[in-house]
XYZ file of C-alpha atoms in Angstrom:
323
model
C 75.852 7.592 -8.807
C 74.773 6.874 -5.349
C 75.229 2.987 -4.127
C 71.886 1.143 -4.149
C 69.600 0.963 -0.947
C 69.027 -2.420 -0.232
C 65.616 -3.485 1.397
C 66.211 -6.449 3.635
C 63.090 -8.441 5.017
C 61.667 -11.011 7.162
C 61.840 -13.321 3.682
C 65.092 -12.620 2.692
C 67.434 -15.367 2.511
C 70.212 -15.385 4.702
C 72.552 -15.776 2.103
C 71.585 -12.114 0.764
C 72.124 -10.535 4.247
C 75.659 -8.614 4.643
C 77.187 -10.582 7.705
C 78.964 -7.862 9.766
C 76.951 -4.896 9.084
C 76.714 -2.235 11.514
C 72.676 -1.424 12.609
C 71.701 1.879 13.822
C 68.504 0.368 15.552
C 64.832 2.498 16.087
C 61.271 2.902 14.882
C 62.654 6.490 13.122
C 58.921 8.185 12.601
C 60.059 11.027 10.827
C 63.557 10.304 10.933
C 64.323 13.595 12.752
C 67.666 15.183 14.079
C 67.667 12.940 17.431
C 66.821 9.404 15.077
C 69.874 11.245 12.509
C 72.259 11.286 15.393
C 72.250 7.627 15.979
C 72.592 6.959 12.198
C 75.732 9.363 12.096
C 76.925 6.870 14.824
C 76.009 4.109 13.145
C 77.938 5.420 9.917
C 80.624 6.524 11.659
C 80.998 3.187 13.111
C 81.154 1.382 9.928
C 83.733 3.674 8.272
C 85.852 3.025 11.297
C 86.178 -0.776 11.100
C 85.017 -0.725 6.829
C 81.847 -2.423 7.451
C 78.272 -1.424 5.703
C 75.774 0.624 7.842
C 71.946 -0.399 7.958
C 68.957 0.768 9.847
C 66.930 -1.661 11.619
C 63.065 -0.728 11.970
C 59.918 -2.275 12.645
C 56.604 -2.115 10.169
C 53.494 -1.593 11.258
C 54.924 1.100 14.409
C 54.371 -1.134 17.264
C 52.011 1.190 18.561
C 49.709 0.403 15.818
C 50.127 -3.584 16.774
C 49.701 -2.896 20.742
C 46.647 -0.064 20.278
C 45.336 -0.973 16.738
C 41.614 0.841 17.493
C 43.837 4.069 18.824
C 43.803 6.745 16.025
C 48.483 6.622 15.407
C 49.180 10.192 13.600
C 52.727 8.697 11.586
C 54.986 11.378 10.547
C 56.293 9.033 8.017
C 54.622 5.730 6.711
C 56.907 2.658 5.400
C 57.744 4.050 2.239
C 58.630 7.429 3.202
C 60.771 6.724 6.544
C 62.769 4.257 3.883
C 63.168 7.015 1.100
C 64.327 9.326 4.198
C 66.419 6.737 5.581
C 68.145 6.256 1.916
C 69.145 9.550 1.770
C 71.269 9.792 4.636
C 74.463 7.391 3.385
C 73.149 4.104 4.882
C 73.515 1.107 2.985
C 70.331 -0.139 3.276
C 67.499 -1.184 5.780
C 66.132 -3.992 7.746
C 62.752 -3.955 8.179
C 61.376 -6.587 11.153
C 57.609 -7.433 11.023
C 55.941 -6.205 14.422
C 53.581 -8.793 15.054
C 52.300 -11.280 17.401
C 55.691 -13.136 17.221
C 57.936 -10.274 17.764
C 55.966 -8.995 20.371
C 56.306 -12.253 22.077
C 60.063 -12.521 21.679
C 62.286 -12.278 24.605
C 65.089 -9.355 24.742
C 67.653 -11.976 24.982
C 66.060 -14.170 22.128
C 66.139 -10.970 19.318
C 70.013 -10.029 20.109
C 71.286 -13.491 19.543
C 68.645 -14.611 17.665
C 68.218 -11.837 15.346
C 70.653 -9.467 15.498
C 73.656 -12.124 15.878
C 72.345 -15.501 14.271
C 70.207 -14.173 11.324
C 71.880 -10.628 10.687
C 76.025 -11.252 11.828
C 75.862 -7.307 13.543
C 79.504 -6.298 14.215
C 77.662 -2.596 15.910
C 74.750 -1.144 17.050
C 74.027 2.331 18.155
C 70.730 3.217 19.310
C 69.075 6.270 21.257
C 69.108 6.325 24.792
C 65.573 5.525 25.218
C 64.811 2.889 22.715
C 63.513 -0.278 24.496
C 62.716 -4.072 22.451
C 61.938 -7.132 23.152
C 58.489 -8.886 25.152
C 57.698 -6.453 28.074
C 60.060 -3.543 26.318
C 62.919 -5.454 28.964
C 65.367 -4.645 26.516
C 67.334 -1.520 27.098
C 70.511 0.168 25.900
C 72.283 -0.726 29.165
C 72.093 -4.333 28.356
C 73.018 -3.809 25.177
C 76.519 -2.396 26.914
C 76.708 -4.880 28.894
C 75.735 -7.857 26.393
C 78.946 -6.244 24.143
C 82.149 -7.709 25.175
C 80.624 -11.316 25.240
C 78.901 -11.074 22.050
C 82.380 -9.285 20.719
C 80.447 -6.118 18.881
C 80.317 -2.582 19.809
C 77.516 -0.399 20.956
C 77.084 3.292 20.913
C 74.455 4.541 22.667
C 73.550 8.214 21.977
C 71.950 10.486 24.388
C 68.567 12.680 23.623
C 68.944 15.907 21.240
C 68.148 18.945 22.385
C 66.688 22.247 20.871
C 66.148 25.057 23.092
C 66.151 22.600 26.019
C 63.565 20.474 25.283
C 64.185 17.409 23.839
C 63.691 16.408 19.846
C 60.849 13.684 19.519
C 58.611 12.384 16.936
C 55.466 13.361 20.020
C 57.051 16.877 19.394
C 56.851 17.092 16.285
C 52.980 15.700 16.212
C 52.128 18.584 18.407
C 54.233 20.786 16.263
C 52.442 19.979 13.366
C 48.880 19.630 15.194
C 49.386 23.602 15.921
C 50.475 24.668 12.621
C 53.786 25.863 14.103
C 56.273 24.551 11.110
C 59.422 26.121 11.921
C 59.708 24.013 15.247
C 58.840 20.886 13.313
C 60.711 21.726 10.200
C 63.757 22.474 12.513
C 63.328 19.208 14.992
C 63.140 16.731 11.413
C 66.290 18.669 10.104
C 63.915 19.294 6.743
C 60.233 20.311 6.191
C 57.949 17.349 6.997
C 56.262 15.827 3.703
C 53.551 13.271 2.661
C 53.286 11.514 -0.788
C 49.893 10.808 -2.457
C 48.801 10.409 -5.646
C 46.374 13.013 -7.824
C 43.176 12.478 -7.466
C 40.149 14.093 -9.721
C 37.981 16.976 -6.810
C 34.825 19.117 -7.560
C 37.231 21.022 -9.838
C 35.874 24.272 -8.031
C 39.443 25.273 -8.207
C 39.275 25.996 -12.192
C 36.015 28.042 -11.750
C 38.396 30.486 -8.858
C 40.882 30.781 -11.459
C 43.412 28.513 -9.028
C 43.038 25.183 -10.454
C 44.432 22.289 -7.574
C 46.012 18.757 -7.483
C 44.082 17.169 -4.829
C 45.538 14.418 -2.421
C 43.394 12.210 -0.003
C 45.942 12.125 3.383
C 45.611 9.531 5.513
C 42.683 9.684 7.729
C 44.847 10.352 10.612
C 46.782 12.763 9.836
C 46.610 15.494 12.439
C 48.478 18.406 10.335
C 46.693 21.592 11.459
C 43.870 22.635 9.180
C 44.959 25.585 6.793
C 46.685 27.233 4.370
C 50.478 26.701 3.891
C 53.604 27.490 1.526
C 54.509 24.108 -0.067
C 57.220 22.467 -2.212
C 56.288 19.876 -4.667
C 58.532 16.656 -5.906
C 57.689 15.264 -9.081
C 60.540 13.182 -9.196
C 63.347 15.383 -9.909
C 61.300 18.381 -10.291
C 60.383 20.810 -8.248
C 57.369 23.206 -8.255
C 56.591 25.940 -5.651
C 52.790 26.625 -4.900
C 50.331 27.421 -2.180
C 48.273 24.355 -0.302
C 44.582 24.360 1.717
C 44.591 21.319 4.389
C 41.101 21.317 5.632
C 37.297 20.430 5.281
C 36.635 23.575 2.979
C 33.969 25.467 5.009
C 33.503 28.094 2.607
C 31.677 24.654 0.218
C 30.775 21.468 1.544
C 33.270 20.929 5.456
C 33.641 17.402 4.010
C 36.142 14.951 4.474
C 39.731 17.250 5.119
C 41.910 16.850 1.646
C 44.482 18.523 0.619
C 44.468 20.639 -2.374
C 47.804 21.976 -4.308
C 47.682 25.168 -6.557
C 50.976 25.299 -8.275
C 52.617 27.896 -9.336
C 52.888 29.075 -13.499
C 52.122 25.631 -13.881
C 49.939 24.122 -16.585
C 49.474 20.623 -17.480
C 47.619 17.406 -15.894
C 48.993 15.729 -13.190
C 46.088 12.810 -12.381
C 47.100 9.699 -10.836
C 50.270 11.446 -10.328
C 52.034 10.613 -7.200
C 53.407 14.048 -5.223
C 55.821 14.678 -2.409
C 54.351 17.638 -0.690
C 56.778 19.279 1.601
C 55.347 21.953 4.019
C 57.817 24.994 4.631
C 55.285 27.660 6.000
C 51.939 27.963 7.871
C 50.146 31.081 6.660
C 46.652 31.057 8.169
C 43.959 29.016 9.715
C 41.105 27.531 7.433
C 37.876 30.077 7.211
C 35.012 30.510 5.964
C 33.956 33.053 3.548
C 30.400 35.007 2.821
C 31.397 35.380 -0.768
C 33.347 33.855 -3.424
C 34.546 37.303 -4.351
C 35.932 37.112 -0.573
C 37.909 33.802 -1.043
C 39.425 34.747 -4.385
C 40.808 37.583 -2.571
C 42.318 36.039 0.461
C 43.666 33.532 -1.824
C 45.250 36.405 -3.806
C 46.978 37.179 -0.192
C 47.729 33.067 0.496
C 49.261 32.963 -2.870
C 51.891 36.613 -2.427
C 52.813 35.402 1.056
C 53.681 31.762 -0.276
C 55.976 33.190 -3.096
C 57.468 35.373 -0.182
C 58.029 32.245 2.230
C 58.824 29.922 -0.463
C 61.549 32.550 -2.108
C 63.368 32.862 1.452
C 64.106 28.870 1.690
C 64.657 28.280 -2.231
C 66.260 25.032 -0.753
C 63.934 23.708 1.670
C 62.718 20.141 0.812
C 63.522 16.393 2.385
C 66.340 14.864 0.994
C 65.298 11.628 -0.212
C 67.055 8.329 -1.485
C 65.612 5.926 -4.092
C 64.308 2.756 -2.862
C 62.974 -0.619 -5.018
């Protein structure tokens, strides 16, 4: 059995906090290959002196505190980055409210306030672009140079590159905006997901003979509109089917929802709560003159899904268990 991921928060006593921990430190949207190189630093670290390794992250994205009226497209919210995050070995987590106070606190204030007083760190290792503290002053460089006083270790690891262009969680936004999955699939290390629950639609799905589980994304979501092999979690299980991402032309071009048809699979999954992993981008949303049209294009969707789907019989996030 795996060891339990523990959650540790702004209210969480002191006494409950492992003193000596190692932190790999970031905002890990996505938690993609260059965010999984500093937590393979971070765990190497801790096997090396027998210490527990934890990620340290901030909730809400500080982009969402600094530009709350901007539109923020999150490849992961809380609750997934933390299931992602439990799946990689780490320990646990330590989740820092990003507010008006944090915002305001200096760069020397959070690494002997925080990371030394209130968490004991014995390491960090970070990515060589992450910045904290008020006015972002706080750098890995004086993290280096802050070491040998403070008597811990730092590891500071340098950007990831695919094809010469450096892995990001902006990359894999645009990725994603442009439907092109392999790049983003291959940047996260695993096909990107969301997790919603089953919600009741205008059950036209039934009357096209492809009956769907429907999940409301968030509103900014900026996946690509279309049609796309998927995975399915139900807890353990998993279920291969075909997805539409979109504003359904072809009916109503409401609000964009996404709508599951699994595959030889019968049974009710309302108020259900999904993992959707996306492993292939088949086609752009359209809009057809007939139904007899759609039923046959999503004839086509559905063969070239069991095609992409049957080449990766593996794809799909691993994912830890959180509280």
């Amino acid at each position: 059995m795996a060891p339990q991921f523990t959650v540790i928060r702004d209210t969480t006593p002191d006494s409950a906090i492992p003193r000596g921990a190692v932190v790999a430190m970031g905002n890990f949207d996505g938690v993609h290959l260059g965010h999984r190189a500093v937590i393979a630093a971070a765990l190497e670290m801790g096997r090396t002196h027998g210490r527990p390794a934890l990620a340290l992250t901030f909730e809400p994205h500080p982009r969402r505190f600094f530009s709350p009226n901007t539109p923020q497209f999150r490849l992961t919210d809380e609750r997934a980055k933390l299931r992602l995050l439990a799946g990689t070995g780490l320990a646990g987590a330590v989740v820092m409210t990003f507010d008006k106070v944090r915002a305001g606190t200096s760069a020397q204030d959070f690494i002997h306030q925080d990371l030394i007083g209130r968490l004991g760190v014995s390491g960090i290792a970070v990515g060589y672009d992450f910045h904290f503290g008020k006015g972002r002053v706080g750098s890995p460089g004086l993290l280096v140079n802050e070491a040998p006083r403070l008597g811990i270790e730092v590891d500071v690891q340098p950007h990831v590159d695919i094809d010469e262009r450096p892995v990001s969680s902006s990359a894999i936004r645009i990725a994603l905006a442009e439907g092109l999955l392999d790049e983003a699939t291959t940047m996260l290390g695993a096909p990107w997901f969301v997790t919603g629950e089953v919600i009741h639609g205008e059950k036209r799905g039934r009357d096209l003979g492809y009956p769907t589980a429907n999940i409301r994304l968030d509103a900014n979501c900026g996946l690509k509109h279309g049609i796309y092999a998927v995975r399915v979690g139900r807890g353990p299980e998993r279920l291969d089917g075909v997805a539409s991402f979109g504003r359904r032309p072809t009916f109503d071009n409401g609000a964009p929802l996404l709508e599951i048809f699994l595959f030889d699979f019968k049974g009710d999954l309302y108020g259900q709560a999904l993992d959707c992993a996306f492993i292939g981008f088949i086609r752009e949303e359209l809009k057809f003159d007939s139904l007899e049209a759609l039923i046959r294009q999503m004839d086509d969707d559905s063969a070239r899904a069991r095609t992409i789907l049957a080449a990766a019989p593996d794809a799909f996030p691993r994912l830890g268990i959180i509280d």
